[in-house]
Each structure stands twice: as structure tokens, then as C-alpha cells.
PDB file of C-alpha atoms in Angstrom:
ATOM      1  CA  VAL A   1     -11.275  -2.875 -10.932  1.00  0.00           C
ATOM      2  CA  GLN A   2     -10.115  -4.634  -7.888  1.00  0.00           C
ATOM      3  CA  LEU A   3      -7.174  -4.204  -5.604  1.00  0.00           C
ATOM      4  CA  GLN A   4      -5.772  -7.328  -3.959  1.00  0.00           C
ATOM      5  CA  ALA A   5      -3.477  -7.087  -0.919  1.00  0.00           C
ATOM      6  CA  SER A   6      -1.404  -9.813   0.435  1.00  0.00           C
ATOM      7  CA  GLY A   7       1.702 -10.709   2.411  1.00  0.00           C
ATOM      8  CA  GLY A   8       0.616 -10.013   5.910  1.00  0.00           C
ATOM      9  CA  GLY A   9       1.408 -12.455   8.793  1.00  0.00           C
ATOM     10  CA  LEU A  10       2.932 -12.789  12.226  1.00  0.00           C
ATOM     11  CA  VAL A  11       6.645 -11.606  12.591  1.00  0.00           C
ATOM     12  CA  GLN A  12       8.965 -11.119  15.502  1.00  0.00           C
ATOM     13  CA  PRO A  13      10.122  -7.589  16.385  1.00  0.00           C
ATOM     14  CA  GLY A  14      13.013  -6.654  14.170  1.00  0.00           C
ATOM     15  CA  GLY A  15      11.761  -8.898  11.393  1.00  0.00           C
ATOM     16  CA  SER A  16      10.560  -8.123   7.901  1.00  0.00           C
ATOM     17  CA  LEU A  17       7.632  -8.573   5.717  1.00  0.00           C
ATOM     18  CA  ARG A  18       6.802  -7.603   2.160  1.00  0.00           C
ATOM     19  CA  LEU A  19       3.231  -6.642   1.216  1.00  0.00           C
ATOM     20  CA  SER A  20       1.793  -6.697  -2.261  1.00  0.00           C
ATOM     21  CA  CYS A  21      -1.167  -4.989  -3.748  1.00  0.00           C
ATOM     22  CA  THR A  22      -2.194  -6.104  -7.251  1.00  0.00           C
ATOM     23  CA  ALA A  23      -4.754  -4.388  -9.358  1.00  0.00           C
ATOM     24  CA  SER A  24      -6.936  -6.491 -11.629  1.00  0.00           C
ATOM     25  CA  GLY A  25      -9.686  -5.823 -14.142  1.00  0.00           C
ATOM     26  CA  ARG A  26      -9.875  -3.490 -17.117  1.00  0.00           C
ATOM     27  CA  PHE A  27      -8.325  -0.127 -16.766  1.00  0.00           C
ATOM     28  CA  TYR A  28      -6.085   2.301 -18.735  1.00  0.00           C
ATOM     29  CA  SER A  29      -3.429   3.202 -16.048  1.00  0.00           C
ATOM     30  CA  ILE A  30      -2.677   3.401 -12.303  1.00  0.00           C
ATOM     31  CA  THR A  31      -1.465   6.758 -10.995  1.00  0.00           C
ATOM     32  CA  LYS A  32      -0.849   7.242  -7.350  1.00  0.00           C
ATOM     33  CA  MET A  33      -0.937   4.238  -4.951  1.00  0.00           C
ATOM     34  CA  ASN A  34      -1.090   4.413  -1.249  1.00  0.00           C
ATOM     35  CA  TRP A  35      -0.566   2.141   1.640  1.00  0.00           C
ATOM     36  CA  TYR A  36      -2.658   2.862   4.808  1.00  0.00           C
ATOM     37  CA  ARG A  37      -2.832   0.986   8.034  1.00  0.00           C
ATOM     38  CA  GLN A  38      -5.320   0.810  10.921  1.00  0.00           C
ATOM     39  CA  ALA A  39      -4.553  -0.479  14.271  1.00  0.00           C
ATOM     40  CA  LEU A  40      -7.221  -1.624  16.642  1.00  0.00           C
ATOM     41  CA  GLY A  41      -8.946   1.396  18.233  1.00  0.00           C
ATOM     42  CA  LYS A  42      -6.926   3.842  16.264  1.00  0.00           C
ATOM     43  CA  GLN A  43      -7.649   6.005  13.172  1.00  0.00           C
ATOM     44  CA  ARG A  44      -6.485   4.944   9.814  1.00  0.00           C
ATOM     45  CA  GLU A  45      -3.005   6.305   8.949  1.00  0.00           C
ATOM     46  CA  LEU A  46      -1.243   6.985   5.540  1.00  0.00           C
ATOM     47  CA  VAL A  47       1.936   5.024   5.609  1.00  0.00           C
ATOM     48  CA  ALA A  48       3.580   5.425   2.265  1.00  0.00           C
ATOM     49  CA  TRP A  49       2.697   6.392  -1.217  1.00  0.00           C
ATOM     50  CA  ILE A  50       4.047   6.273  -4.756  1.00  0.00           C
ATOM     51  CA  THR A  51       3.309   8.184  -7.898  1.00  0.00           C
ATOM     52  CA  SER A  52       3.183   6.896 -11.418  1.00  0.00           C
ATOM     53  CA  SER A  53       6.739   8.237 -11.805  1.00  0.00           C
ATOM     54  CA  SER A  54       7.849   6.497  -8.641  1.00  0.00           C
ATOM     55  CA  ILE A  55       8.113   9.476  -6.449  1.00  0.00           C
ATOM     56  CA  THR A  56       7.614   8.187  -2.991  1.00  0.00           C
ATOM     57  CA  ASP A  57       6.994   9.479   0.518  1.00  0.00           C
ATOM     58  CA  TYR A  58       6.487   8.013   4.036  1.00  0.00           C
ATOM     59  CA  ALA A  59       4.970   8.774   7.485  1.00  0.00           C
ATOM     60  CA  ASP A  60       7.690   9.827   9.905  1.00  0.00           C
ATOM     61  CA  SER A  61       6.998   6.686  11.886  1.00  0.00           C
ATOM     62  CA  VAL A  62       8.253   4.371   9.187  1.00  0.00           C
ATOM     63  CA  LYS A  63      10.840   6.414   7.369  1.00  0.00           C
ATOM     64  CA  GLY A  64      14.078   4.549   6.956  1.00  0.00           C
ATOM     65  CA  ARG A  65      12.373   1.205   7.689  1.00  0.00           C
ATOM     66  CA  PHE A  66       9.696   0.831   4.997  1.00  0.00           C
ATOM     67  CA  THR A  67      10.097   1.063   1.273  1.00  0.00           C
ATOM     68  CA  VAL A  68       7.331   1.345  -1.329  1.00  0.00           C
ATOM     69  CA  SER A  69       7.899   0.330  -4.913  1.00  0.00           C
ATOM     70  CA  ARG A  70       5.824  -0.587  -7.982  1.00  0.00           C
ATOM     71  CA  ASP A  71       6.055  -2.941 -10.927  1.00  0.00           C
ATOM     72  CA  ASN A  72       4.007  -1.541 -13.716  1.00  0.00           C
ATOM     73  CA  ALA A  73       4.168  -4.500 -15.849  1.00  0.00           C
ATOM     74  CA  LYS A  74       2.517  -6.559 -13.016  1.00  0.00           C
ATOM     75  CA  ASN A  75       0.127  -3.778 -11.847  1.00  0.00           C
ATOM     76  CA  THR A  76       1.513  -4.333  -8.503  1.00  0.00           C
ATOM     77  CA  VAL A  77       2.768  -2.146  -5.571  1.00  0.00           C
ATOM     78  CA  TYR A  78       4.957  -3.519  -2.828  1.00  0.00           C
ATOM     79  CA  LEU A  79       5.620  -2.287   0.726  1.00  0.00           C
ATOM     80  CA  GLN A  80       8.868  -3.764   2.118  1.00  0.00           C
ATOM     81  CA  MET A  81       8.755  -3.451   5.838  1.00  0.00           C
ATOM     82  CA  ASN A  82      12.065  -3.896   7.816  1.00  0.00           C
ATOM     83  CA  SER A  83      12.963  -3.554  11.447  1.00  0.00           C
ATOM     84  CA  LEU A  84       9.288  -4.119  12.447  1.00  0.00           C
ATOM     85  CA  LYS A  85       8.073  -2.936  15.892  1.00  0.00           C
ATOM     86  CA  PRO A  86       5.111  -4.022  17.791  1.00  0.00           C
ATOM     87  CA  GLU A  87       3.508  -0.571  17.069  1.00  0.00           C
ATOM     88  CA  ASP A  88       3.556  -1.537  13.418  1.00  0.00           C
ATOM     89  CA  THR A  89       0.820  -4.165  14.197  1.00  0.00           C
ATOM     90  CA  ALA A  90      -2.207  -3.145  12.072  1.00  0.00           C
ATOM     91  CA  VAL A  91      -4.406  -4.082   9.197  1.00  0.00           C
ATOM     92  CA  TYR A  92      -2.636  -2.682   6.117  1.00  0.00           C
ATOM     93  CA  LEU A  93      -4.704  -1.479   3.187  1.00  0.00           C
ATOM     94  CA  CYS A  94      -3.873  -0.520  -0.273  1.00  0.00           C
ATOM     95  CA  ASN A  95      -5.562   2.328  -2.040  1.00  0.00           C
ATOM     96  CA  GLY A  96      -5.049   3.729  -5.478  1.00  0.00           C
ATOM     97  CA  ASP A  97      -6.144   6.272  -8.101  1.00  0.00           C
ATOM     98  CA  ILE A  98      -6.826   4.348 -11.368  1.00  0.00           C
ATOM     99  CA  ARG A  99      -7.795   5.780 -14.622  1.00  0.00           C
ATOM    100  CA  PRO A 100     -10.475   3.625 -16.346  1.00  0.00           C
ATOM    101  CA  TYR A 101      -9.988   4.936 -19.828  1.00  0.00           C
ATOM    102  CA  ALA A 102      -7.566   7.319 -21.456  1.00  0.00           C
ATOM    103  CA  GLY A 103      -8.388  10.982 -20.925  1.00  0.00           C
ATOM    104  CA  ARG A 104     -10.930  10.193 -18.246  1.00  0.00           C
ATOM    105  CA  PRO A 105     -10.595  11.196 -14.474  1.00  0.00           C
ATOM    106  CA  THR A 106      -9.123   8.643 -12.175  1.00  0.00           C
ATOM    107  CA  ARG A 107     -11.265   6.765  -9.671  1.00  0.00           C
ATOM    108  CA  ASN A 108     -10.249   5.874  -6.161  1.00  0.00           C
ATOM    109  CA  TYR A 109     -10.288   2.204  -5.144  1.00  0.00           C
ATOM    110  CA  TRP A 110      -9.618   0.431  -1.911  1.00  0.00           C
ATOM    111  CA  GLY A 111      -8.295  -3.132  -1.466  1.00  0.00           C
ATOM    112  CA  GLN A 112      -9.146  -5.365   1.418  1.00  0.00           C
ATOM    113  CA  GLY A 113      -6.730  -5.338   4.302  1.00  0.00           C
ATOM    114  CA  THR A 114      -3.994  -7.778   5.214  1.00  0.00           C
ATOM    115  CA  LEU A 115      -3.108  -8.168   8.891  1.00  0.00           C
ATOM    116  CA  VAL A 116       0.353  -7.664  10.154  1.00  0.00           C
ATOM    117  CA  THR A 117       1.114  -8.694  13.615  1.00  0.00           C
ATOM    118  CA  VAL A 118       4.462  -8.003  15.144  1.00  0.00           C
ATOM    119  CA  SER A 119       4.936  -9.841  18.435  1.00  0.00           C
ATOM    120  CA  SER A 120       7.402 -12.101  20.137  1.00  0.00           C
TER     121      SER A 120
END
């Protein structure tokens, strides 16, 4: 199983980006998916998460600006980021609990990061 994140880039303050994280390989189901970020010299921070039933939650720093969603048919989770600020600059990483087979425990996987730079 692999998680592939994409969609990062350079954007001006106030702009928007949409990140994607797609799971590939053989597995039974995806349960909870998370988006983390890590800025240079700072600790990794949980930004948003979404459950298998699409319950979501967000870090206070991004509430009202970021929206996490999922497309189960595409095994993909999205992070829509609006009203971006320079302090949102970070490497964004996706992380997920994936069940390899029916009835078996989930395993946790990390994708590679995608860099988001918010600068004028």
C-alpha cells in the first residue's frame, strides 16, 4: 500500500490550493485519513482528519479556511486550502489507517510530503 500526495506549490497570500492523497495497492478499506504539516524547524502538526463516515475535524489554526473531503471510489482524500497565509508554508503529509484485509486490524501508512509555499 502506498499513499501519494500531490498538489503543492507556490501561491500568494490569500490564494488557494487543493492537495490530493491517493492510496494505491491492494487493501480492503481506508478508515481514518489525516493531513499533517511540518514547517521548517517546527514540530509536525495535525491539520485535519476525516473518518470513513466523513466526520471531519481541524486544527484551530485552519478552521474556516481548510476543508478535508474524500472520494472513496477513487481512494483519494483532498485538502482544499483557501485564504492561505505565509504561516501555512510547510511540507504537507498524508497519513492513513488502512485495513489490508476484511476483519484484520488497520495499519498506519504515511505518504511522502508535498511542499506548500505561501509567499508574495
